XYZ file of C-alpha atoms in Angstrom:
706
model
C -14.073 15.077 43.966
C -14.060 11.688 45.582
C -16.298 9.562 47.706
C -15.438 6.919 50.236
C -15.116 3.350 49.116
C -14.760 0.310 51.342
C -12.419 -2.247 49.915
C -10.659 -4.905 51.962
C -6.893 -4.758 51.986
C -5.345 -7.986 50.827
C -2.582 -9.146 53.092
C 0.293 -11.468 52.227
C 1.979 -13.626 54.826
C 4.807 -16.085 54.628
C 5.374 -19.185 56.655
C 7.549 -18.076 59.550
C 9.847 -19.884 61.909
C 7.035 -19.950 64.444
C 4.794 -21.587 61.847
C 7.424 -24.246 61.153
C 7.806 -24.900 64.818
C 4.094 -25.384 65.221
C 4.113 -27.930 62.404
C 6.842 -29.948 64.036
C 5.041 -29.947 67.373
C 2.156 -31.873 65.890
C 3.799 -35.210 65.312
C 7.489 -34.480 64.953
C 7.551 -34.946 61.189
C 5.740 -31.887 59.930
C 2.484 -33.712 59.197
C -0.720 -32.676 60.935
C -1.982 -35.089 63.540
C -5.656 -34.105 63.504
C -8.089 -36.342 61.649
C -9.005 -35.314 58.133
C -12.592 -34.061 57.891
C -13.491 -35.791 54.614
C -15.991 -38.581 55.208
C -14.455 -42.073 55.093
C -16.742 -45.042 54.489
C -16.095 -48.537 53.159
C -12.374 -47.917 52.797
C -12.587 -44.734 50.705
C -13.059 -40.990 51.051
C -16.209 -39.282 49.801
C -17.020 -35.771 48.565
C -18.706 -34.958 51.841
C -17.660 -34.328 55.429
C -19.033 -35.567 58.729
C -20.626 -32.148 59.328
C -22.473 -32.076 55.995
C -25.379 -34.230 57.141
C -27.391 -31.761 59.226
C -29.610 -30.226 56.551
C -29.884 -33.353 54.331
C -30.665 -35.363 57.469
C -33.362 -32.929 58.605
C -34.919 -33.012 55.138
C -34.976 -36.817 55.111
C -36.355 -36.880 58.661
C -39.206 -34.632 57.542
C -39.953 -36.899 54.565
C -39.775 -40.107 56.584
C -41.847 -38.812 59.496
C -44.486 -37.591 57.049
C -44.426 -40.963 55.339
C -44.525 -42.783 58.681
C -47.650 -40.829 59.683
C -49.350 -41.540 56.353
C -48.540 -45.250 56.576
C -49.796 -45.360 60.145
C -53.085 -43.791 59.025
C -53.293 -46.300 56.160
C -52.687 -49.185 58.557
C -55.346 -47.961 60.997
C -57.880 -47.404 58.230
C -57.293 -50.511 56.122
C -55.956 -53.049 58.624
C -59.389 -54.604 59.238
C -60.119 -54.594 55.512
C -57.105 -56.801 54.825
C -58.798 -59.597 56.784
C -61.581 -59.616 54.177
C -59.217 -59.984 51.213
C -59.867 -63.110 49.209
C -56.173 -64.003 49.099
C -52.959 -62.366 50.297
C -54.344 -60.281 53.163
C -51.584 -61.518 55.440
C -48.954 -60.412 52.897
C -50.334 -56.873 52.969
C -50.215 -56.831 56.774
C -46.642 -58.182 56.832
C -45.536 -55.625 54.252
C -47.074 -52.677 56.125
C -45.654 -53.829 59.466
C -42.200 -54.317 57.981
C -42.289 -50.882 56.339
C -43.256 -49.225 59.629
C -40.405 -50.953 61.445
C -37.831 -49.966 58.784
C -39.091 -46.386 58.706
C -38.917 -46.149 62.493
C -35.380 -47.546 62.678
C -34.069 -45.324 59.874
C -35.721 -42.240 61.379
C -34.109 -42.892 64.773
C -30.750 -43.348 63.049
C -31.229 -40.072 61.194
C -31.906 -38.229 64.455
C -28.662 -39.631 65.867
C -26.693 -38.746 62.706
C -28.001 -35.163 62.638
C -27.279 -34.706 66.352
C -23.663 -35.861 66.064
C -23.081 -34.130 62.710
C -23.957 -30.779 64.271
C -21.244 -31.062 66.925
C -17.824 -29.431 66.867
C -16.186 -26.821 64.668
C -15.459 -27.456 60.995
C -11.871 -28.613 61.588
C -12.658 -30.416 64.864
C -13.773 -33.908 63.852
C -13.480 -35.655 67.222
C -16.996 -34.721 68.461
C -18.340 -36.208 65.210
C -16.466 -39.502 65.475
C -19.735 -41.513 65.686
C -21.141 -40.107 62.432
C -19.271 -42.553 60.214
C -20.393 -45.769 61.983
C -23.965 -44.467 62.253
C -23.991 -43.534 58.589
C -22.557 -46.946 57.693
C -25.476 -48.644 59.435
C -27.917 -46.297 57.713
C -26.444 -47.073 54.286
C -26.498 -50.802 54.958
C -30.192 -50.523 55.801
C -30.781 -49.519 52.173
C -30.415 -53.198 51.239
C -33.214 -54.409 53.571
C -35.363 -51.558 52.247
C -34.697 -52.604 48.664
C -35.362 -56.252 49.486
C -38.593 -55.429 51.284
C -39.760 -53.217 48.412
C -39.003 -55.981 45.914
C -41.117 -58.393 47.946
C -43.858 -55.783 48.306
C -43.804 -55.065 44.580
C -43.993 -58.783 43.803
C -46.867 -59.326 46.234
C -48.923 -56.259 45.388
C -48.507 -56.032 41.607
C -49.073 -59.737 40.928
C -51.959 -62.082 41.690
C -50.651 -62.846 45.172
C -53.097 -60.344 46.692
C -56.751 -59.987 45.784
C -59.251 -57.943 47.783
C -62.838 -56.915 47.159
C -63.482 -54.022 44.810
C -65.484 -51.970 47.320
C -62.413 -50.518 49.046
C -59.136 -48.842 48.206
C -56.792 -51.208 49.988
C -54.772 -52.291 46.957
C -54.413 -48.834 45.297
C -53.259 -47.376 48.620
C -50.676 -50.101 49.169
C -49.500 -49.792 45.562
C -48.962 -46.066 46.155
C -46.996 -46.840 49.321
C -44.738 -49.253 47.445
C -44.064 -46.772 44.649
C -43.169 -43.989 47.068
C -40.849 -46.335 48.946
C -38.980 -46.812 45.687
C -38.697 -43.037 45.420
C -37.118 -42.888 48.898
C -34.643 -45.625 48.004
C -33.822 -43.859 44.734
C -33.125 -40.580 46.563
C -30.775 -42.385 48.943
C -28.852 -43.981 46.066
C -28.732 -40.629 44.242
C -27.267 -38.981 47.343
C -24.499 -41.584 47.466
C -23.781 -41.086 43.766
C -23.462 -37.312 44.185
C -20.810 -37.601 46.891
C -18.917 -40.493 45.301
C -15.253 -39.639 44.712
C -13.489 -41.697 42.000
C -10.192 -40.990 43.776
C -11.547 -41.796 47.218
C -9.521 -44.961 47.680
C -6.246 -43.181 46.933
C -4.303 -42.259 50.024
C -6.221 -44.607 52.354
C -4.825 -47.889 51.116
C -1.493 -46.614 49.844
C -0.074 -43.706 51.829
C 3.308 -43.850 50.134
C 2.114 -42.831 46.673
C 4.686 -40.379 45.238
C 3.433 -36.921 44.433
C 4.067 -37.367 40.697
C 2.174 -40.673 40.657
C -0.783 -39.093 42.476
C -0.757 -36.215 39.984
C -0.814 -38.717 37.119
C -3.767 -40.621 38.562
C -5.777 -37.510 39.327
C -5.107 -36.099 35.860
C -6.342 -39.319 34.251
C -9.575 -39.115 36.233
C -10.156 -35.547 35.030
C -9.363 -36.610 31.457
C -12.022 -39.334 31.606
C -14.525 -36.832 32.964
C -13.858 -34.443 30.098
C -14.044 -37.179 27.468
C -17.486 -38.052 28.798
C -18.660 -34.938 26.966
C -18.529 -36.696 23.614
C -19.508 -33.634 21.558
C -16.183 -32.003 22.477
C -13.960 -34.916 21.504
C -14.157 -34.008 17.830
C -12.866 -30.478 18.395
C -9.465 -29.858 16.830
C -7.690 -28.913 20.062
C -9.743 -31.075 22.428
C -7.087 -33.559 23.549
C -4.389 -30.956 24.164
C -6.782 -28.636 26.015
C -8.172 -31.464 28.140
C -4.643 -32.462 29.148
C -3.791 -28.926 30.247
C -7.022 -28.460 32.189
C -6.715 -31.887 33.839
C -3.184 -31.093 34.981
C -4.253 -27.746 36.420
C -7.250 -29.123 38.317
C -5.134 -32.001 39.614
C -2.515 -29.576 40.950
C -5.090 -27.288 42.569
C -7.032 -29.957 44.459
C -4.415 -32.649 45.047
C -3.180 -32.868 48.641
C -6.300 -31.456 50.292
C -9.422 -32.987 51.740
C -11.612 -30.039 50.923
C -15.168 -30.978 49.980
C -17.588 -28.665 48.127
C -19.371 -27.580 51.299
C -16.016 -26.635 52.863
C -15.439 -24.229 49.988
C -18.917 -22.746 50.411
C -18.494 -22.310 54.164
C -14.964 -20.995 53.646
C -16.205 -18.283 51.288
C -18.722 -17.145 53.895
C -16.025 -17.078 56.571
C -13.604 -15.217 54.310
C -16.187 -12.500 53.764
C -16.507 -12.075 57.547
C -12.746 -12.232 58.012
C -12.059 -9.625 55.322
C -14.591 -7.236 56.785
C -13.144 -7.738 60.273
C -9.588 -7.104 59.084
C -10.648 -3.984 57.184
C -12.347 -2.521 60.270
C -9.360 -3.430 62.433
C -6.921 -1.726 60.056
C -9.096 1.363 60.052
C -9.135 1.371 63.819
C -5.341 1.221 63.833
C -5.125 3.854 61.071
C -3.144 1.559 58.775
C -5.809 1.111 56.096
C -4.456 2.459 52.808
C -7.447 3.294 50.670
C -6.890 3.923 46.939
C -7.863 7.408 45.841
C -10.896 7.508 43.555
C -12.465 10.537 41.937
C -15.561 11.508 39.971
C -13.671 14.200 38.054
C -13.362 12.973 34.475
C -10.944 15.726 33.510
C -8.559 14.733 36.286
C -8.596 11.115 35.152
C -8.171 11.607 31.402
C -6.062 14.753 31.429
C -2.832 12.871 30.664
C -4.365 9.894 28.845
C -4.333 9.510 25.054
C -7.352 10.988 23.332
C -8.644 7.580 22.246
C -8.909 6.513 25.906
C -12.223 8.124 26.782
C -15.488 7.210 28.447
C -17.429 7.918 25.255
C -15.476 5.449 23.157
C -15.359 2.901 25.996
C -19.137 2.989 26.340
C -19.536 2.657 22.565
C -17.244 -0.360 22.303
C -18.839 -1.917 25.366
C -22.135 -1.914 23.482
C -20.465 -3.662 20.549
C -18.944 -6.225 22.937
C -22.404 -6.925 24.325
C -23.707 -7.355 20.766
C -21.304 -10.279 20.260
C -23.388 -12.338 22.702
C -26.086 -12.308 20.008
C -29.595 -13.698 20.473
C -28.920 -15.294 23.862
C -28.258 -11.898 25.407
C -31.437 -10.492 23.852
C -33.442 -13.345 25.390
C -31.640 -12.845 28.710
C -32.555 -9.156 28.805
C -36.076 -9.553 27.399
C -37.343 -12.943 28.494
C -40.926 -12.407 27.355
C -40.446 -10.167 24.321
C -37.054 -11.270 23.041
C -38.452 -13.359 20.177
C -40.474 -10.425 18.878
C -37.412 -8.169 19.009
C -35.326 -10.668 17.059
C -37.827 -11.738 14.442
C -37.433 -8.569 12.386
C -33.739 -9.298 11.850
C -34.074 -13.012 11.079
C -33.777 -14.557 7.631
C -36.305 -17.353 7.379
C -34.991 -20.655 5.978
C -31.601 -19.104 5.233
C -30.014 -22.550 5.037
C -32.046 -23.286 1.868
C -31.095 -20.040 0.177
C -27.890 -18.911 -1.471
C -24.999 -19.368 0.934
C -24.047 -16.229 2.830
C -20.254 -16.258 2.593
C -19.586 -13.864 5.464
C -21.770 -15.702 8.027
C -20.185 -18.871 9.407
C -22.017 -21.559 11.436
C -25.159 -19.589 12.232
C -28.471 -21.449 12.447
C -31.075 -21.739 9.709
C -32.764 -18.425 10.524
C -29.574 -16.469 11.274
C -30.683 -15.889 14.868
C -27.156 -15.001 15.991
C -26.830 -12.423 13.232
C -30.240 -11.011 14.168
C -29.087 -10.649 17.774
C -25.903 -8.843 16.731
C -27.885 -6.449 14.543
C -30.454 -5.746 17.257
C -27.918 -5.112 20.039
C -25.473 -3.077 17.935
C -28.100 -1.202 15.905
C -26.004 -1.845 12.801
C -27.223 -2.792 9.361
C -26.336 -6.144 7.854
C -24.092 -4.412 5.311
C -21.904 -3.099 8.152
C -21.275 -6.636 9.456
C -18.471 -7.623 7.103
C -17.804 -11.037 8.603
C -19.263 -13.106 11.438
C -18.157 -16.512 12.687
C -20.405 -18.158 15.261
C -18.386 -21.387 15.318
C -17.864 -22.346 18.963
C -15.358 -25.142 19.565
C -12.730 -25.588 22.257
C -10.491 -22.495 22.139
C -12.380 -21.325 19.043
C -14.538 -18.359 20.003
C -17.215 -16.581 17.899
C -16.329 -13.116 16.601
C -17.484 -10.442 14.175
C -15.729 -7.945 11.936
C -17.692 -4.702 11.737
C -17.369 -1.473 9.783
C -18.033 1.120 12.493
C -18.746 4.402 10.733
C -19.220 6.299 13.980
C -15.565 5.837 14.956
C -14.293 5.293 11.392
C -12.723 1.985 12.278
C -12.840 -1.681 11.382
C -13.752 -3.417 14.624
C -13.033 -7.056 15.544
C -15.526 -7.926 18.275
C -14.780 -11.167 20.160
C -17.419 -12.827 22.301
C -16.896 -13.647 25.968
C -17.617 -16.930 27.762
C -21.079 -18.305 27.034
C -20.745 -22.090 26.705
C -19.136 -25.058 28.397
C -16.446 -25.045 25.711
C -15.649 -21.422 26.566
C -15.429 -22.341 30.236
C -12.875 -25.050 29.525
C -10.895 -22.541 27.469
C -10.915 -20.249 30.522
C -9.770 -23.038 32.841
C -6.812 -23.928 30.598
C -5.064 -21.138 32.485
C -1.520 -22.442 32.810
C 1.254 -20.186 31.553
C 2.854 -20.969 28.211
C 5.447 -19.279 26.007
C 3.990 -16.503 23.851
C 5.992 -14.957 21.053
C 5.090 -11.803 19.146
C 7.070 -8.943 17.680
C 7.657 -6.248 20.266
C 7.359 -8.528 23.313
C 10.284 -9.151 25.675
C 12.036 -12.535 25.481
C 10.535 -15.388 27.501
C 7.104 -13.751 27.634
C 4.322 -15.983 28.943
C 0.548 -15.944 28.516
C -2.673 -17.840 29.299
C -2.367 -21.139 27.426
C -6.022 -21.535 26.421
C -6.206 -17.959 25.153
C -2.988 -18.366 23.170
C -4.622 -21.228 21.283
C -7.801 -19.182 20.864
C -5.926 -16.125 19.534
C -4.082 -18.267 17.000
C -7.385 -19.766 15.840
C -8.740 -16.246 15.319
C -5.631 -15.216 13.414
C -5.948 -18.303 11.207
C -9.576 -17.472 10.367
C -8.697 -13.863 9.579
C -5.866 -14.965 7.287
C -7.961 -17.594 5.490
C -10.880 -15.245 4.874
C -8.649 -12.231 4.068
C -11.441 -10.191 5.630
C -9.199 -7.427 6.976
C -7.608 -6.920 3.581
C -11.046 -6.699 1.987
C -12.316 -4.369 4.727
C -9.458 -1.906 4.338
C -9.898 -2.041 0.567
C -13.464 -0.795 1.085
C -12.524 1.680 3.833
C -8.840 2.552 3.393
C -9.002 5.558 5.740
C -10.353 3.519 8.674
C -8.252 2.304 11.621
C -8.321 -1.118 13.293
C -9.858 -1.682 16.731
C -10.325 -4.870 18.748
C -12.761 -5.214 21.613
C -14.305 -7.869 23.824
C -15.580 -8.666 27.281
C -14.109 -11.253 29.695
C -12.675 -14.093 27.587
C -13.177 -11.885 24.545
C -11.084 -9.164 26.190
C -8.164 -11.526 26.800
C -8.319 -12.819 23.230
C -8.467 -9.241 21.907
C -5.238 -8.389 23.724
C -3.349 -11.473 22.505
C -4.664 -11.151 18.949
C -3.716 -7.474 19.020
C -0.150 -8.409 19.970
C 0.013 -10.918 17.102
C -1.183 -8.543 14.358
C 0.231 -5.283 15.706
C 3.349 -5.522 13.486
C 1.000 -5.330 10.473
C -1.370 -2.748 11.998
C 0.852 -0.676 14.315
C -1.893 1.869 15.066
C -4.492 -0.637 16.257
C -6.323 -0.059 19.541
C -7.839 -2.553 21.980
C -10.769 -1.840 24.290
C -10.860 -4.655 26.844
C -13.598 -5.005 29.450
C -13.264 -7.201 32.564
C -9.988 -8.686 31.316
C -8.957 -11.864 33.213
C -6.058 -11.455 35.652
C -3.943 -14.412 34.515
C -3.292 -13.211 30.976
C 0.330 -12.058 30.474
C 3.654 -12.023 32.281
C 4.444 -8.645 33.844
C 6.856 -7.241 31.256
C 4.573 -8.281 28.414
C 1.628 -6.660 30.192
C 3.563 -3.388 30.391
C 3.977 -3.415 26.609
C 0.183 -3.542 26.175
C -0.292 -0.306 28.136
C 0.561 1.561 24.912
C -2.448 0.318 22.939
C -4.862 -1.463 25.338
C -7.533 0.356 27.361
C -8.878 -1.969 30.077
C -12.043 -1.162 32.023
C -12.997 -3.014 35.203
C -15.897 -2.588 37.595
C -15.915 -2.907 41.374
C -15.161 -6.333 42.824
C -15.206 -8.219 39.510
C -14.125 -11.797 40.243
C -12.673 -12.559 36.809
C -10.319 -9.565 36.895
C -8.705 -11.204 39.954
C -8.895 -14.795 38.774
C -5.652 -16.577 37.923
C -3.853 -19.774 38.868
C -1.739 -17.817 41.317
C -4.694 -16.124 43.018
C -6.610 -19.417 43.228
C -3.660 -21.099 44.960
C -3.435 -18.209 47.427
C -7.180 -18.413 47.923
C -6.996 -22.147 48.611
C -4.370 -21.650 51.320
C -6.249 -18.765 52.942
C -9.459 -20.756 52.793
C -8.023 -23.682 54.738
C -6.443 -21.461 57.386
C -9.743 -19.615 57.813
C -11.677 -22.867 58.183
C -9.217 -23.948 60.866
C -9.728 -20.684 62.756
C -13.538 -20.946 62.820
C -15.139 -22.099 66.081
C -18.698 -22.578 64.758
C -20.113 -25.778 63.232
C -20.611 -25.752 59.491
C -24.406 -25.759 59.577
C -24.306 -22.547 61.622
C -21.889 -20.952 59.159
C -24.128 -21.827 56.205
C -27.224 -20.557 58.010
C -25.415 -17.335 58.911
C -24.344 -16.981 55.279
C -27.978 -16.874 54.198
C -28.566 -14.059 56.659
C -25.451 -12.227 55.457
C -26.712 -12.377 51.859
C -30.016 -10.799 52.900
C -29.005 -8.362 55.627
C -25.202 -8.018 55.579
C -22.634 -9.111 58.160
C -23.535 -7.904 61.686
C -20.720 -6.572 63.856
C -21.344 -9.159 66.580
C -20.310 -11.951 64.190
C -16.961 -10.344 63.392
C -15.481 -11.547 66.689
C -17.499 -14.493 67.916
C -16.818 -16.780 64.918
C -13.106 -17.274 65.602
C -11.034 -19.257 68.032
C -9.546 -16.880 70.621
C -11.265 -14.046 68.724
C -8.486 -13.881 66.137
C -8.358 -15.464 62.694
C -4.675 -14.757 62.316
C -3.659 -16.236 65.641
C -4.641 -19.794 64.851
C -1.785 -22.221 64.522
C -1.242 -23.258 60.905
C 0.203 -26.510 62.121
C -3.120 -28.138 62.854
C -4.853 -28.161 59.520
C -6.815 -31.411 59.142
C -7.808 -30.244 55.681
C -4.359 -31.092 54.362
C -3.495 -34.586 53.255
C -0.365 -35.883 54.907
C 1.824 -38.028 52.642
C 5.246 -38.233 54.319
C 6.960 -37.401 51.020
C 5.459 -33.911 50.891
C 6.935 -30.887 52.663
C 3.650 -29.437 53.929
C 5.107 -26.124 55.036
C 6.507 -25.516 51.569
C 3.587 -26.957 49.604
C 0.694 -25.325 51.413
C 1.822 -22.184 53.179
C 4.677 -20.977 50.978
C 3.628 -17.989 48.870
C 6.813 -17.575 46.848
C 5.881 -18.046 43.187
C 8.936 -20.124 42.319
C 8.031 -22.788 44.895
C 4.430 -23.371 43.847
C 3.176 -26.728 42.671
C 1.725 -25.427 39.405
C 2.040 -21.697 38.731
C 5.749 -21.191 38.048
C 5.147 -17.768 36.448
C 2.736 -15.170 37.734
C 0.416 -13.751 35.084
C -1.242 -10.331 35.159
C -4.050 -8.481 33.476
C -3.172 -6.280 30.502
C -3.387 -2.683 29.368
C -3.872 0.637 31.092
C -6.552 -0.118 33.657
C -9.453 2.193 34.500
C -11.093 0.825 37.648
C -14.655 1.990 38.330
C -16.279 1.773 41.751
C -19.589 2.729 43.276
C -19.723 5.703 45.595
C -20.438 4.330 49.051
C -21.632 7.458 50.790
C -24.800 6.830 52.789
C -26.688 9.505 50.859
C -25.840 7.948 47.494
C -26.635 4.438 48.728
C -30.058 5.611 49.889
C -30.817 7.261 46.533
C -29.591 4.191 44.650
C -31.807 1.899 46.710
C -34.829 4.128 46.108
C -34.509 4.114 42.310
C -33.349 0.496 41.987
C -29.754 1.436 41.221
C -30.548 3.368 38.046
C -29.024 6.596 39.381
C -26.104 5.055 41.231
C -23.017 7.272 41.190
C -19.589 5.969 40.302
C -15.977 7.030 40.783
C -12.794 5.861 39.103
C -9.012 5.716 39.198
C -6.083 4.439 37.178
C -5.077 1.104 38.692
C -2.072 -1.187 38.367
C -2.114 -4.860 37.416
C -0.739 -5.677 40.888
C -4.007 -4.380 42.404
C -5.867 -7.415 41.013
C -3.741 -10.279 42.295
C -5.773 -11.465 45.289
C -9.260 -12.979 45.323
C -11.698 -11.560 47.822
C -15.227 -12.667 48.666
C -17.512 -9.693 48.104
C -21.295 -9.448 47.609
C -21.044 -8.150 44.027
C -18.029 -10.088 42.779
C -20.166 -11.948 40.198
C -22.586 -9.131 39.365
C -19.771 -6.688 38.654
C -18.515 -8.976 35.892
C -21.775 -8.973 33.922
C -21.444 -6.920 30.715
C -24.691 -5.008 31.229
C -23.448 -3.763 34.609
C -20.154 -2.565 33.116
C -22.083 -0.756 30.373
C -24.450 0.750 32.961
C -21.494 2.082 34.964
C -19.945 3.711 31.870
C -23.287 5.277 30.967
C -23.661 6.622 34.513
C -20.172 8.147 34.376
C -21.037 9.893 31.116
C -24.210 11.217 32.719
C -22.218 12.461 35.711
C -19.785 14.154 33.343
C -22.613 16.152 31.791
C -24.024 17.199 35.148
C -22.930 20.267 37.030
C -20.240 19.099 39.484
C -21.605 18.709 42.965
C -19.865 17.749 46.175
C -20.475 14.299 47.515
C -20.744 13.821 51.226
C -17.867 11.802 52.600
C -18.815 9.551 55.470
């Protein structure tokens, strides 16, 4: 039994001879001739574009008009009173008049900036050519505003002004001065948010070699990371920071993408993917993977340990590794009461608990693990909650239900974990049983070796198997924990050849292909729907970056319209009328790749090769493509109209799911889907496994195919 599932087909395209010809037509050298959309002011680029000022400008217009009206009312009401001030009445009148003039001038400028910023498509900067000079004038007016506020503050808050006590002239003017400082502060904060430390690079020196630019950008990222002083003392901090800085430099160097371009591009990619899917269906070339709800058909030829029952059980243990934070996340109001029974008050003043590492004084993390796993404290043989760079919390549990010693590794939950995830470059990984020259995720290699070191130092596995000699060894984890479980399993498999790994939402960029095939013997990977992390790797991000820029070039709407439409898409879905009208010539694929103003144009860089080439060997950073690991069970929601209606009525509790065995190659391309973040959450993966078990117990019924 199967039910229809809509999933966009990912297409791969290479730069063709026609594409190269279009590049050369631009300026004869292969560099794009169109103006770059990043905002350029005072001799540097900023993290904003000329079409980013519509909504901020409208907000500031609203504030300034409101303030202008209030000041006008204050002037009308208190103007005559200022003539009766004992001293300084003329200063109050001068200050109010000056403020009204500055407010009026700035408001008129804002209207002009918003009007010009709303013109033209995202990649078409010519209609917005007046935004930069207008914005320059507006920024320069901050200095007269500051000067006038300083004078007003000096006049009002000193003895220069003294009025009678039977009116509110002075308190009102003091309030006006204070709010003017708020306006100035907001303007300065806005400039700080869009300041780019690398903004001067490429404007003053356009002959900077690519390696020199990479070095400069990497140093900037290194300084940003070192700003987080609490990470500098971590054992692997410097090495990890270097790797992450190099990766981020390679991903963003050579483009003028600003954050709002990425946001608008994601909205456009969602529309584009839906349009392409419908077009392929119309042409009968849409190859839909075959899913089924028949559990027997799926697991008929799988090993007995690969089952929904055990997957659901180990998913619950993986959730337990998130400890008290997950309890508070699920039960915001009652979480404390649920945890308090498992806490040990003032544990830091009692006899040291040897098996609990780096928990807090009340053992809140341990209490969370016990509550979520429903295990006794005696069954938790070892727990390390130490969270440094590439050093992830984990527990060793005696699971009597499955008669196994379980190593449960936590997924990403902190900024340190996020940096471990981002250290995604490929590095050599050696373990017995792996093919020569195997590669793996660099940050997770370091993390797996840290785990192995802790296990060896504590000798916890030896002690555990002394207590339970008949038990087997199992590793499990979600997200980052899943990737670490796989790599740790490879490292200790020579000692424990019968170990099993249950990995949930395993990241895509984990192992080279031949190494990933080896893991299919002992790793059971479960993924849900459009999970972003299962498709996230350096390779897929580079493909995504290229597709994003081409899609932005093909859009004919201004950015503010795209963002506004995106809000509507999130609430009501993508209407069919928008599938065609958003693109130049009605075709996203027909736009010329030779006119991409989002690409920087140093003459030393072969743009066709650097940006559009999809061959792995020619990439700027990812020299080896990494894949997800294990035998992959992919779960999807049934998209029949009847099931969607029932799911909506009961809040998704009775949503039906289907599944199939997938290949690692199925998770190589990023796609923008409504549930790409929600499908990664551990509670949603556990809910899907529970629903499949419930479906298995039900009498099989046909599902309407629409």
